[in-house]
Short mmCIF file of C-alpha atoms and ligand atoms in Angstrom, two decimals:
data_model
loop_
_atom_site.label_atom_id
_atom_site.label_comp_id
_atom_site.label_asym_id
_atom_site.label_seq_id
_atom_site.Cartn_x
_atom_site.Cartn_y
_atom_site.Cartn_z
CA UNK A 1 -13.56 -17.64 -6.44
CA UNK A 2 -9.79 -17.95 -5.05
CA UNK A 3 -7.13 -18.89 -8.13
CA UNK A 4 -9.87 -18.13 -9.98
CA UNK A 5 -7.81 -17.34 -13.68
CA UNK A 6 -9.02 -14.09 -15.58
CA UNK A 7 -11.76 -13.84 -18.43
CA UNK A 8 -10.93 -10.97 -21.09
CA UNK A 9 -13.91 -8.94 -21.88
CA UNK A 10 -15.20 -10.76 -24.97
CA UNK A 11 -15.53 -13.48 -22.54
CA UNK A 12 -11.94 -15.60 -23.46
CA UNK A 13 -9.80 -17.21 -20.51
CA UNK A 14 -6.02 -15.85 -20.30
CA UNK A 15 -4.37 -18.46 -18.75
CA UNK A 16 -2.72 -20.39 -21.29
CA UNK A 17 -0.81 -22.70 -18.33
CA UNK A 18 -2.22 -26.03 -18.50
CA UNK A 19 -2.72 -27.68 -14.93
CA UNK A 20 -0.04 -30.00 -14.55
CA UNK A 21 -0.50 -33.44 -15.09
CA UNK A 22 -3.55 -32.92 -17.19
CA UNK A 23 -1.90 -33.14 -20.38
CA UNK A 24 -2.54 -35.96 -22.46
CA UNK A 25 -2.59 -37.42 -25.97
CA UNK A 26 -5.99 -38.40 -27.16
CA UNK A 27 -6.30 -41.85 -28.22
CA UNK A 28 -9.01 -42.22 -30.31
CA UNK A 29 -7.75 -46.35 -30.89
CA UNK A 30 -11.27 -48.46 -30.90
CA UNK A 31 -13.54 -45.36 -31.58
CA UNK A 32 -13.42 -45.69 -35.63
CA UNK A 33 -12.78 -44.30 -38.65
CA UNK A 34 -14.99 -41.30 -37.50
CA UNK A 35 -12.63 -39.94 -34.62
CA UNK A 36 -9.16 -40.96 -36.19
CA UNK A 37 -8.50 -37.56 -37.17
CA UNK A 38 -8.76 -36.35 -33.72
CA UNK A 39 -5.97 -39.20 -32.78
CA UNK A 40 -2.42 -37.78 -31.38
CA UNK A 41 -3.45 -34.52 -30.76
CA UNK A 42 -2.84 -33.47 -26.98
CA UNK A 43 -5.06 -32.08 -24.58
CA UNK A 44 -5.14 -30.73 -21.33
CA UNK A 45 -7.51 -28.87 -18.36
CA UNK A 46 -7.33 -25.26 -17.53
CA UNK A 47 -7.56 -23.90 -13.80
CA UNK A 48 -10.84 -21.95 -15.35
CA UNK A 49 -12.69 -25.35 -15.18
CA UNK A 50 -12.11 -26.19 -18.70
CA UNK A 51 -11.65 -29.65 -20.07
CA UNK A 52 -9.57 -31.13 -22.61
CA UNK A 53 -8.53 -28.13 -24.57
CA UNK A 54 -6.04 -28.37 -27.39
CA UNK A 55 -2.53 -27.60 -26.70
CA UNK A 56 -0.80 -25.77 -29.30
CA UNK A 57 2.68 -26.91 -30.05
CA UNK A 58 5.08 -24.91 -27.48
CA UNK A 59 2.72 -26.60 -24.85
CA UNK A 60 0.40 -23.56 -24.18
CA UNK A 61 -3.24 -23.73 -24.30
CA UNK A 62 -5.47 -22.69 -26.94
CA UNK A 63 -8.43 -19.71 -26.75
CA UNK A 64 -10.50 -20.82 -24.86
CA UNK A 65 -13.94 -19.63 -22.95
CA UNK A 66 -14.03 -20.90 -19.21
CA UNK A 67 -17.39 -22.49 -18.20
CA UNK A 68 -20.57 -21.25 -17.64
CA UNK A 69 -22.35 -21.52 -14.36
ZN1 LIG B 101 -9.17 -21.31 -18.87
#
């Protein structure tokens, strides 16, 4: 597939360029005690197909495996 980014050979996605406007801080506000330790951290989508991976903190994302068909 076109745009399609590249998977290293133990499987891992190399883009680390979030797709812009994806970025966002999770808000876990209403879920409980349970998810409060997720709360603030940001997350965004990778071209791979990848949802809501953690951002480190110069923006970039983290290791990640694209979806499997
Ligand atoms: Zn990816």
């Amino acid at each position: 597939m076109a745009n399609q980014p590249t998977v290293t050979a133990d499987g891992y996605c190399t883009n680390r360029t979030p797709v812009q406007g994806t970025a966002r801080t999770a808000n876990t506000a209403g879920l409980g005690s349970k998810f409060s330790r997720l709360h603030g951290r940001s997350y965004a989508d990778c071209p791979c197909g990848r949802k809501a991976i953690g951002l480190n903190g110069t923006g970039s994302l983290y290791r990640h495996k694209p979806p499997q068909e």
